[in-house]
Amino acid sequence: MSIYCLGMAGSQEDPLEYLTLPAGEEGNFAEMYDKTLIQPNTCPHGGERRRECECVKDRSSHRGYTVFHKIRLNTTTLLVDTSDFTHARALGGQLVRYGEAGDCFSMAKCPMGEFSINLTGTLLSVSVSTQWQTKGSYADHQIRRLDDNQRVLGRCGGYCGSCLPHPAAGLRLSVARLH
């Protein structure tokens, strides 16, 4: 597992530590989906996300897609700083925090915003104590934990709604079980 320390060469007293994500940007992203249904009281195609829909482009500041290749990690508490974008980049719209997603798509519990946390290739997993909460109007979320919590996939949204790691506990990691 690789921990990158930023600020070691300078006079900075406390270097910042970042966990390198071997799964890369494809497995570690956060999105505020950029489409809104023309008829927002529906959930077309049983909630399946499709390229073509009866939608309009969401032009608000609520949209964005961010990819991460390292995340800021307190190596003592194993708490992730989800708002550190030092090793992230926005591929569209605004920066979206790690482990968050949302949209302004539908009022019918039909979330389309997605996030992916992929810690495969590290010795860490998302702690079972990490929970997600919704915020906003008509907010809903679906969280899937895979591979002994080394991967977490989330779909979140509303009209406009999102989900994020519960602020009281944050996004906490734990040492993964070795097989």
Tab-separated table of C-alpha atoms in Angstrom:
chain	number	residue	atom	x	y	z
A	1	MET	CA	0.000	0.000	0.000
A	2	SER	CA	1.345	3.416	-0.891
A	3	ILE	CA	1.024	6.507	1.291
A	4	TYR	CA	2.210	9.729	-0.333
A	5	CYS	CA	3.410	12.497	1.993
A	6	LEU	CA	3.005	16.069	0.746
A	7	GLY	CA	5.166	18.745	2.338
A	8	MET	CA	8.140	16.644	3.446
A	9	ALA	CA	10.754	18.802	1.687
A	10	GLY	CA	9.673	22.152	3.044
A	11	SER	CA	9.502	23.673	6.483
A	12	GLN	CA	5.958	22.438	6.980
A	13	GLU	CA	5.683	20.859	10.429
A	14	ASP	CA	2.904	18.416	9.589
A	15	PRO	CA	3.103	16.843	6.151
A	16	LEU	CA	-0.194	15.768	4.624
A	17	GLU	CA	-0.706	12.060	3.943
A	18	TYR	CA	-2.528	10.691	0.904
A	19	LEU	CA	-3.571	7.132	0.157
A	20	THR	CA	-2.748	6.133	-3.421
A	21	LEU	CA	-5.744	4.425	-5.035
A	22	PRO	CA	-4.495	1.545	-7.231
A	23	ALA	CA	-7.938	1.213	-8.858
A	24	GLY	CA	-7.405	4.719	-10.225
A	25	GLU	CA	-9.858	7.326	-11.358
A	26	GLU	CA	-12.208	4.819	-13.035
A	27	GLY	CA	-12.970	3.259	-9.653
A	28	ASN	CA	-12.886	6.427	-7.563
A	29	PHE	CA	-15.279	9.143	-8.614
A	30	ALA	CA	-18.112	11.321	-7.351
A	31	GLU	CA	-20.925	12.740	-9.450
A	32	MET	CA	-23.760	15.207	-9.297
A	33	TYR	CA	-25.756	13.980	-12.313
A	34	ASP	CA	-26.413	16.666	-14.894
A	35	LYS	CA	-29.917	15.867	-16.189
A	36	THR	CA	-33.434	16.715	-14.983
A	37	LEU	CA	-36.559	14.919	-16.140
A	38	ILE	CA	-39.075	16.974	-18.098
A	39	GLN	CA	-41.756	15.157	-16.069
A	40	PRO	CA	-40.003	14.964	-12.674
A	41	ASN	CA	-42.776	12.992	-10.941
A	42	THR	CA	-41.789	9.852	-12.928
A	43	CYS	CA	-38.997	7.273	-12.798
A	44	PRO	CA	-38.552	6.001	-16.347
A	45	HIS	CA	-37.161	2.562	-17.209
A	46	GLY	CA	-37.522	1.316	-13.620
A	47	GLY	CA	-34.723	3.584	-12.437
A	48	GLU	CA	-32.224	2.288	-14.999
A	49	ARG	CA	-29.832	5.016	-16.077
A	50	ARG	CA	-29.898	5.520	-19.840
A	51	ARG	CA	-28.028	7.881	-22.101
A	52	GLU	CA	-31.229	8.974	-23.833
A	53	CYS	CA	-34.070	10.284	-21.684
A	54	GLU	CA	-36.827	12.848	-21.751
A	55	CYS	CA	-34.590	15.273	-19.863
A	56	VAL	CA	-33.064	18.701	-19.957
A	57	LYS	CA	-29.454	19.483	-19.087
A	58	ASP	CA	-29.126	20.734	-15.505
A	59	ARG	CA	-27.263	24.040	-15.845
A	60	SER	CA	-27.137	24.751	-12.094
A	61	SER	CA	-24.028	24.654	-9.953
A	62	HIS	CA	-25.390	21.387	-8.539
A	63	ARG	CA	-23.787	19.292	-11.325
A	64	GLY	CA	-20.248	17.903	-11.552
A	65	TYR	CA	-18.062	14.847	-12.018
A	66	THR	CA	-14.796	14.439	-10.104
A	67	VAL	CA	-12.189	11.675	-10.280
A	68	PHE	CA	-9.597	10.830	-7.601
A	69	HIS	CA	-6.239	9.043	-7.768
A	70	LYS	CA	-5.203	9.768	-4.165
A	71	ILE	CA	-7.294	10.703	-1.117
A	72	ARG	CA	-6.244	12.621	1.972
A	73	LEU	CA	-6.134	10.243	4.935
A	74	ASN	CA	-5.438	10.855	8.601
A	75	THR	CA	-3.241	7.804	9.183
A	76	THR	CA	-3.904	7.894	12.945
A	77	THR	CA	-7.724	7.984	12.864
A	78	LEU	CA	-8.172	6.522	9.329
A	79	LEU	CA	-10.605	9.349	8.589
A	80	VAL	CA	-10.753	10.523	4.949
A	81	ASP	CA	-10.842	14.255	4.231
A	82	THR	CA	-13.534	14.081	1.533
A	83	SER	CA	-13.139	17.753	0.602
A	84	ASP	CA	-9.409	17.609	-0.249
A	85	PHE	CA	-9.054	17.886	-4.027
A	86	THR	CA	-5.235	18.014	-4.203
A	87	HIS	CA	-5.102	14.745	-6.183
A	88	ALA	CA	-8.481	14.990	-7.906
A	89	ARG	CA	-9.790	16.672	-11.006
A	90	ALA	CA	-13.192	17.766	-12.220
A	91	LEU	CA	-14.089	16.276	-15.599
A	92	GLY	CA	-17.184	18.444	-15.767
A	93	GLY	CA	-19.005	21.005	-13.668
A	94	GLN	CA	-18.107	21.610	-10.033
A	95	LEU	CA	-15.819	19.525	-7.813
A	96	VAL	CA	-17.784	16.848	-5.955
A	97	ARG	CA	-16.487	15.492	-2.637
A	98	TYR	CA	-15.254	11.911	-2.364
A	99	GLY	CA	-18.048	9.505	-1.389
A	100	GLU	CA	-20.844	11.901	-2.354
A	101	ALA	CA	-23.366	11.959	-5.190
A	102	GLY	CA	-26.650	13.551	-6.124
A	103	ASP	CA	-28.911	14.965	-8.776
A	104	CYS	CA	-31.951	17.106	-9.577
A	105	PHE	CA	-33.418	14.329	-11.711
A	106	SER	CA	-36.727	13.181	-10.214
A	107	MET	CA	-39.162	13.507	-7.309
A	108	ALA	CA	-40.000	9.779	-7.583
A	109	LYS	CA	-37.152	8.174	-5.593
A	110	CYS	CA	-35.160	7.611	-8.779
A	111	PRO	CA	-31.543	8.574	-7.969
A	112	MET	CA	-29.071	8.901	-10.866
A	113	GLY	CA	-26.005	10.550	-9.293
A	114	GLU	CA	-23.252	8.014	-8.591
A	115	PHE	CA	-20.093	7.624	-6.553
A	116	SER	CA	-17.542	4.847	-6.421
A	117	ILE	CA	-14.998	4.125	-3.703
A	118	ASN	CA	-12.514	1.425	-4.689
A	119	LEU	CA	-9.766	0.569	-2.200
A	120	THR	CA	-8.761	-2.646	-4.002
A	121	GLY	CA	-4.988	-3.039	-3.883
A	122	THR	CA	-4.692	-1.361	-0.473
A	123	LEU	CA	-4.882	-2.930	2.976
A	124	LEU	CA	-7.905	-0.795	3.826
A	125	SER	CA	-11.684	-1.008	3.522
A	126	VAL	CA	-14.569	1.337	4.308
A	127	SER	CA	-15.447	0.940	7.979
A	128	VAL	CA	-18.805	-0.679	8.763
A	129	SER	CA	-19.432	2.351	11.006
A	130	THR	CA	-19.464	4.640	7.948
A	131	GLN	CA	-23.051	5.372	6.989
A	132	TRP	CA	-24.530	7.689	4.358
A	133	GLN	CA	-27.267	10.240	4.910
A	134	THR	CA	-29.448	12.025	2.421
A	135	LYS	CA	-30.028	15.752	2.189
A	136	GLY	CA	-32.215	17.933	0.019
A	137	SER	CA	-35.628	17.544	-1.555
A	138	TYR	CA	-37.031	14.094	-2.332
A	139	ALA	CA	-33.602	12.629	-1.499
A	140	ASP	CA	-33.007	8.907	-1.800
A	141	HIS	CA	-29.918	6.718	-1.808
A	142	GLN	CA	-28.829	3.172	-2.563
A	143	ILE	CA	-25.484	2.029	-1.136
A	144	ARG	CA	-23.839	-1.250	-2.146
A	145	ARG	CA	-20.845	-2.584	-0.216
A	146	LEU	CA	-18.771	-5.132	-2.141
A	147	ASP	CA	-15.587	-7.175	-1.663
A	148	ASP	CA	-15.551	-7.009	2.155
A	149	ASN	CA	-16.170	-3.234	2.038
A	150	GLN	CA	-13.163	-2.519	-0.182
A	151	ARG	CA	-15.610	-1.220	-2.772
A	152	VAL	CA	-18.658	0.918	-2.099
A	153	LEU	CA	-20.976	2.011	-4.897
A	154	GLY	CA	-23.602	4.642	-4.276
A	155	ARG	CA	-26.482	6.027	-6.245
A	156	CYS	CA	-28.046	9.152	-4.790
A	157	GLY	CA	-30.378	11.917	-5.826
A	158	GLY	CA	-33.688	13.660	-5.588
A	159	TYR	CA	-35.135	16.921	-6.800
A	160	CYS	CA	-32.424	18.283	-5.838
A	161	GLY	CA	-31.025	15.733	-3.405
A	162	SER	CA	-27.774	14.058	-2.545
A	163	CYS	CA	-26.062	11.747	-0.087
A	164	LEU	CA	-22.838	12.044	1.851
A	165	PRO	CA	-21.006	10.173	4.603
A	166	HIS	CA	-22.791	11.007	7.866
A	167	PRO	CA	-21.123	14.221	9.102
A	168	ALA	CA	-20.865	13.033	12.727
A	169	ALA	CA	-18.774	9.964	11.847
A	170	GLY	CA	-17.355	10.917	8.447
A	171	LEU	CA	-15.830	8.551	5.930
A	172	ARG	CA	-13.732	6.222	8.072
A	173	LEU	CA	-11.573	3.378	6.825
A	174	SER	CA	-10.430	0.241	8.646
A	175	VAL	CA	-7.770	-2.377	8.105
A	176	ALA	CA	-9.148	-4.909	5.627
A	177	ARG	CA	-9.520	-8.545	6.571
A	178	LEU	CA	-6.781	-10.585	4.953
A	179	HIS	CA	-7.745	-13.888	3.360
